[in-house]
């Protein structure tokens, strides 16, 4: 099985979010849905999606404000899906940092193609940035496959999200060394990332739940309190 990407749909019209949700689930994505901006911002922080589909007309805020907020600390791909069809609306959304803009109504295959492209760009940048490494890293029962972007524990694929994989990949690349919270946040979420450790902590809790037998007493990734995280030194 391949690593499932987690998509957050931010959309107040339930028939549209149900439709997008069904299409994505059928195509192998994990799906989260937020019906308003407040709920969306909270889900972004607590669930760390790999991609966001964003409607602009929300009941409690303008979708562009959500985009601004996300872009103040993250490079995570955002596709705007909107009924606003003026050239200016598109230019503004793209200027703020949307990866793509789809006009309503839209077709299923178009939506899927744009999502795949946005995720492929993220993965390509994964190969070009500091996380890049080839081959495998192993320590104990843990193996990071840098070519396939997968992590195995005792031979089982642990299905990390893209961001979880990036964190583990980076720690594995520098195994034995402490990587500071700031360094990890900058490397994973971009140079403009907020100095806020909450998202990193949520990701780490999810990673430990997936790779550690006892997340409270980790064997592979250690917390250096007040400093950062360290991966057990490897055999390769
Ligand atoms: Ca709407």
CSV table of C-alpha atoms and ligand atoms in Angstrom, one decimal:
chain,number,residue,atom,x,y,z
A,1,UNK,CA,0.0,0.0,0.0
A,2,UNK,CA,1.1,3.5,-0.7
A,3,UNK,CA,1.3,6.4,1.6
A,4,UNK,CA,-2.1,8.1,1.8
A,5,UNK,CA,-2.2,11.8,1.5
A,6,UNK,CA,-4.5,13.7,3.8
A,7,UNK,CA,-6.6,16.3,2.2
A,8,UNK,CA,-8.6,19.0,4.1
A,9,UNK,CA,-11.7,20.2,2.3
A,10,UNK,CA,-12.8,23.7,3.5
A,11,UNK,CA,-16.3,24.2,2.1
A,12,UNK,CA,-19.5,25.4,3.7
A,13,UNK,CA,-21.8,23.9,1.0
A,14,UNK,CA,-22.4,20.4,2.2
A,15,UNK,CA,-23.4,18.9,-1.2
A,16,UNK,CA,-20.1,20.2,-2.7
A,17,UNK,CA,-17.9,18.9,0.2
A,18,UNK,CA,-19.7,15.6,0.1
A,19,UNK,CA,-19.1,15.3,-3.6
A,20,UNK,CA,-15.4,16.2,-3.3
A,21,UNK,CA,-15.0,14.0,-0.3
A,22,UNK,CA,-16.5,11.0,-2.1
A,23,UNK,CA,-14.3,11.5,-5.2
A,24,UNK,CA,-11.1,11.8,-3.1
A,25,UNK,CA,-11.9,8.8,-0.9
A,26,UNK,CA,-12.6,6.7,-3.9
A,27,UNK,CA,-9.2,7.8,-5.3
A,28,UNK,CA,-7.2,6.7,-2.2
A,29,UNK,CA,-7.0,9.9,-0.2
A,30,UNK,CA,-7.7,10.4,3.5
A,31,UNK,CA,-10.3,13.2,3.8
A,32,UNK,CA,-11.1,15.8,6.5
A,33,UNK,CA,-13.9,18.3,6.1
A,34,UNK,CA,-14.3,21.8,7.7
A,35,UNK,CA,-17.5,23.8,7.1
A,36,UNK,CA,-16.2,27.1,8.3
A,37,UNK,CA,-12.9,29.0,8.8
A,38,UNK,CA,-12.6,28.6,12.5
A,39,UNK,CA,-13.0,24.8,12.3
A,40,UNK,CA,-10.6,24.8,9.3
A,41,UNK,CA,-7.7,26.6,11.2
A,42,UNK,CA,-8.2,24.2,14.1
A,43,UNK,CA,-8.1,21.1,11.9
A,44,UNK,CA,-5.0,22.4,10.1
A,45,UNK,CA,-3.1,22.6,13.4
A,46,UNK,CA,-4.4,19.4,14.9
A,47,UNK,CA,-4.4,17.1,11.9
A,48,UNK,CA,-1.6,18.5,9.7
A,49,UNK,CA,-3.1,17.8,6.2
A,50,UNK,CA,-0.9,17.3,3.2
A,51,UNK,CA,-3.1,19.5,0.9
A,52,UNK,CA,-6.0,21.9,1.4
A,53,UNK,CA,-8.9,22.5,-0.9
A,54,UNK,CA,-10.2,25.9,-0.1
A,55,UNK,CA,-13.6,27.6,-0.9
A,56,UNK,CA,-13.3,31.4,-0.6
A,57,UNK,CA,-16.9,32.2,0.5
A,58,UNK,CA,-17.2,30.9,4.0
A,59,UNK,CA,-19.8,31.8,6.6
A,60,UNK,CA,-17.3,33.2,9.2
A,61,UNK,CA,-14.4,34.5,7.2
A,62,UNK,CA,-12.9,35.0,3.8
A,63,UNK,CA,-11.0,32.0,2.5
A,64,UNK,CA,-8.2,34.3,1.5
A,65,UNK,CA,-7.6,35.1,5.2
A,66,UNK,CA,-7.2,31.4,5.8
A,67,UNK,CA,-4.7,31.3,2.9
A,68,UNK,CA,-2.8,34.2,4.4
A,69,UNK,CA,-2.7,32.6,7.8
A,70,UNK,CA,-1.4,29.3,6.4
A,71,UNK,CA,1.1,31.0,4.2
A,72,UNK,CA,2.5,32.9,7.2
A,73,UNK,CA,4.1,29.7,8.4
A,74,UNK,CA,3.7,26.9,5.8
A,75,UNK,CA,4.3,25.9,2.2
A,76,UNK,CA,1.6,23.2,2.3
A,77,UNK,CA,-0.2,23.1,-1.0
A,78,UNK,CA,-3.5,25.0,-1.2
A,79,UNK,CA,-5.9,24.7,-4.2
A,80,UNK,CA,-8.6,27.3,-4.3
A,81,UNK,CA,-12.0,26.1,-5.6
A,82,UNK,CA,-14.3,29.1,-6.0
A,83,UNK,CA,-17.3,30.5,-7.7
A,84,UNK,CA,-15.5,33.8,-8.0
A,85,UNK,CA,-14.4,34.0,-11.6
A,86,UNK,CA,-13.0,37.5,-12.0
A,87,UNK,CA,-9.4,37.6,-13.2
A,88,UNK,CA,-8.6,39.8,-10.2
A,89,UNK,CA,-9.8,37.2,-7.6
A,90,UNK,CA,-7.6,34.6,-9.2
A,91,UNK,CA,-4.5,36.9,-9.3
A,92,UNK,CA,-5.1,37.9,-5.7
A,93,UNK,CA,-5.4,34.2,-4.5
A,94,UNK,CA,-2.2,33.2,-6.5
A,95,UNK,CA,-0.4,36.3,-5.2
A,96,UNK,CA,-1.1,35.3,-1.6
A,97,UNK,CA,0.3,31.9,-2.3
A,98,UNK,CA,-2.4,29.5,-3.6
A,99,UNK,CA,-0.9,26.7,-5.7
A,100,UNK,CA,-3.8,26.5,-8.1
A,101,UNK,CA,-7.3,28.0,-8.7
A,102,UNK,CA,-10.3,26.0,-10.0
A,103,UNK,CA,-13.5,27.7,-11.0
A,104,UNK,CA,-16.9,26.2,-9.9
A,105,UNK,CA,-18.4,24.2,-11.5
A,106,UNK,CA,-15.5,21.9,-12.1
A,107,UNK,CA,-15.1,18.3,-13.3
A,108,UNK,CA,-13.8,15.4,-11.2
A,109,UNK,CA,-10.9,14.5,-13.5
A,110,UNK,CA,-9.8,18.2,-13.6
A,111,UNK,CA,-9.8,18.4,-9.8
A,112,UNK,CA,-7.9,15.1,-9.4
A,113,UNK,CA,-5.3,16.1,-11.9
A,114,UNK,CA,-4.7,19.5,-10.2
A,115,UNK,CA,-4.4,17.7,-6.8
A,116,UNK,CA,-1.9,15.2,-8.2
A,117,UNK,CA,0.1,18.0,-9.7
A,118,UNK,CA,0.3,20.0,-6.5
A,119,UNK,CA,1.3,17.0,-4.5
A,120,UNK,CA,3.9,16.0,-7.1
A,121,UNK,CA,5.4,19.5,-6.9
A,122,UNK,CA,5.7,19.0,-3.1
A,123,UNK,CA,7.4,15.6,-3.6
A,124,UNK,CA,9.7,17.0,-6.2
A,125,UNK,CA,10.8,19.7,-3.8
A,126,UNK,CA,11.3,17.0,-1.3
A,127,UNK,CA,13.9,15.4,-3.6
A,128,UNK,CA,15.6,18.7,-4.2
A,129,UNK,CA,15.8,20.1,-0.7
A,130,UNK,CA,17.9,19.3,2.3
A,131,UNK,CA,15.9,16.1,3.1
A,132,UNK,CA,17.1,14.6,-0.1
A,133,UNK,CA,19.1,11.4,0.3
A,134,UNK,CA,19.0,8.2,-1.6
A,135,UNK,CA,19.1,4.6,-0.4
A,136,UNK,CA,18.0,3.4,3.0
A,137,UNK,CA,18.6,4.2,6.6
A,138,UNK,CA,18.1,1.5,9.2
A,139,UNK,CA,18.4,1.3,12.9
A,140,UNK,CA,16.9,-1.6,15.0
A,141,UNK,CA,13.6,-2.6,13.3
A,142,UNK,CA,13.2,0.9,11.7
A,143,UNK,CA,14.0,1.4,8.0
A,144,UNK,CA,13.6,4.7,6.0
A,145,UNK,CA,13.4,4.1,2.3
A,146,UNK,CA,14.4,7.5,0.8
A,147,UNK,CA,13.7,6.5,-2.8
A,148,UNK,CA,10.2,5.3,-2.1
A,149,UNK,CA,9.4,7.8,0.6
A,150,UNK,CA,8.3,5.1,3.0
A,151,UNK,CA,9.1,4.1,6.5
A,152,UNK,CA,8.9,0.5,7.8
A,153,UNK,CA,9.0,-0.9,11.3
A,154,UNK,CA,9.8,-4.6,11.5
A,155,UNK,CA,9.0,-4.9,7.8
A,156,UNK,CA,5.6,-3.2,8.0
A,157,UNK,CA,4.9,0.0,6.1
A,158,UNK,CA,3.8,2.5,8.9
A,159,UNK,CA,1.9,4.8,6.4
A,160,UNK,CA,3.3,8.2,7.4
A,161,UNK,CA,1.8,11.4,6.0
A,162,UNK,CA,4.0,13.5,3.8
A,163,UNK,CA,5.0,15.8,6.6
A,164,UNK,CA,5.5,13.0,9.1
A,165,UNK,CA,7.8,11.4,6.5
A,166,UNK,CA,9.7,14.6,6.0
A,167,UNK,CA,10.4,14.8,9.8
A,168,UNK,CA,11.5,11.2,10.1
A,169,UNK,CA,13.6,11.5,6.9
A,170,UNK,CA,15.4,14.6,8.2
A,171,UNK,CA,16.1,13.0,11.6
A,172,UNK,CA,17.4,9.9,9.9
A,173,UNK,CA,19.6,11.9,7.7
A,174,UNK,CA,21.3,13.4,10.8
A,175,UNK,CA,20.9,10.3,13.0
A,176,UNK,CA,22.7,10.7,16.3
A,177,UNK,CA,22.6,14.5,16.2
A,178,UNK,CA,20.0,16.7,17.9
A,179,UNK,CA,17.9,18.7,15.4
A,180,UNK,CA,16.4,21.8,17.1
A,181,UNK,CA,12.7,22.6,16.9
A,182,UNK,CA,13.4,25.7,14.9
A,183,UNK,CA,15.5,23.9,12.4
A,184,UNK,CA,12.9,21.2,11.9
A,185,UNK,CA,10.1,23.7,11.5
A,186,UNK,CA,12.0,25.8,9.0
A,187,UNK,CA,13.1,22.7,7.0
A,188,UNK,CA,9.6,21.1,6.9
A,189,UNK,CA,7.3,24.1,6.7
A,190,UNK,CA,9.5,26.7,5.0
A,191,UNK,CA,11.6,29.7,6.1
A,192,UNK,CA,8.6,31.8,7.1
A,193,UNK,CA,7.4,29.2,9.5
A,194,UNK,CA,6.1,30.5,12.9
A,195,UNK,CA,8.2,29.8,15.9
A,196,UNK,CA,5.4,27.7,17.2
A,197,UNK,CA,6.1,24.1,18.2
A,198,UNK,CA,2.5,22.9,18.4
A,199,UNK,CA,2.3,21.5,14.9
A,200,UNK,CA,5.7,19.8,15.2
A,201,UNK,CA,4.6,18.3,18.5
A,202,UNK,CA,1.3,17.0,17.0
A,203,UNK,CA,3.3,15.4,14.1
A,204,UNK,CA,5.8,13.9,16.5
A,205,UNK,CA,3.0,12.4,18.6
A,206,UNK,CA,1.5,10.8,15.4
A,207,UNK,CA,4.9,9.5,14.3
A,208,UNK,CA,5.6,7.9,17.6
A,209,UNK,CA,2.1,6.3,17.7
A,210,UNK,CA,3.0,4.8,14.3
A,211,UNK,CA,6.6,3.7,14.8
A,212,UNK,CA,7.2,3.2,18.5
A,213,UNK,CA,6.0,0.2,20.5
A,214,UNK,CA,5.5,2.5,23.5
A,215,UNK,CA,5.3,6.1,22.5
A,216,UNK,CA,5.9,7.3,26.1
A,217,UNK,CA,9.2,5.4,26.1
A,218,UNK,CA,10.6,5.8,22.5
A,219,UNK,CA,13.3,3.6,21.1
A,220,UNK,CA,13.9,5.5,17.9
A,221,UNK,CA,13.3,9.2,18.2
A,222,UNK,CA,14.2,10.9,21.5
A,223,UNK,CA,13.1,14.3,22.8
A,224,UNK,CA,15.9,16.5,24.0
A,225,UNK,CA,13.7,18.7,26.3
A,226,UNK,CA,13.7,22.3,25.4
A,227,UNK,CA,16.0,21.7,22.4
A,228,UNK,CA,14.7,19.3,19.8
A,229,UNK,CA,14.6,15.7,18.6
A,230,UNK,CA,17.3,13.1,17.9
A,231,UNK,CA,17.1,9.8,16.0
A,232,UNK,CA,19.0,6.8,17.4
A,233,UNK,CA,22.3,6.5,15.5
A,234,UNK,CA,22.0,4.1,12.6
A,235,UNK,CA,23.9,1.1,11.1
A,236,UNK,CA,24.3,2.6,7.7
B,1,LIG,CA1,-19.1,28.9,-0.1
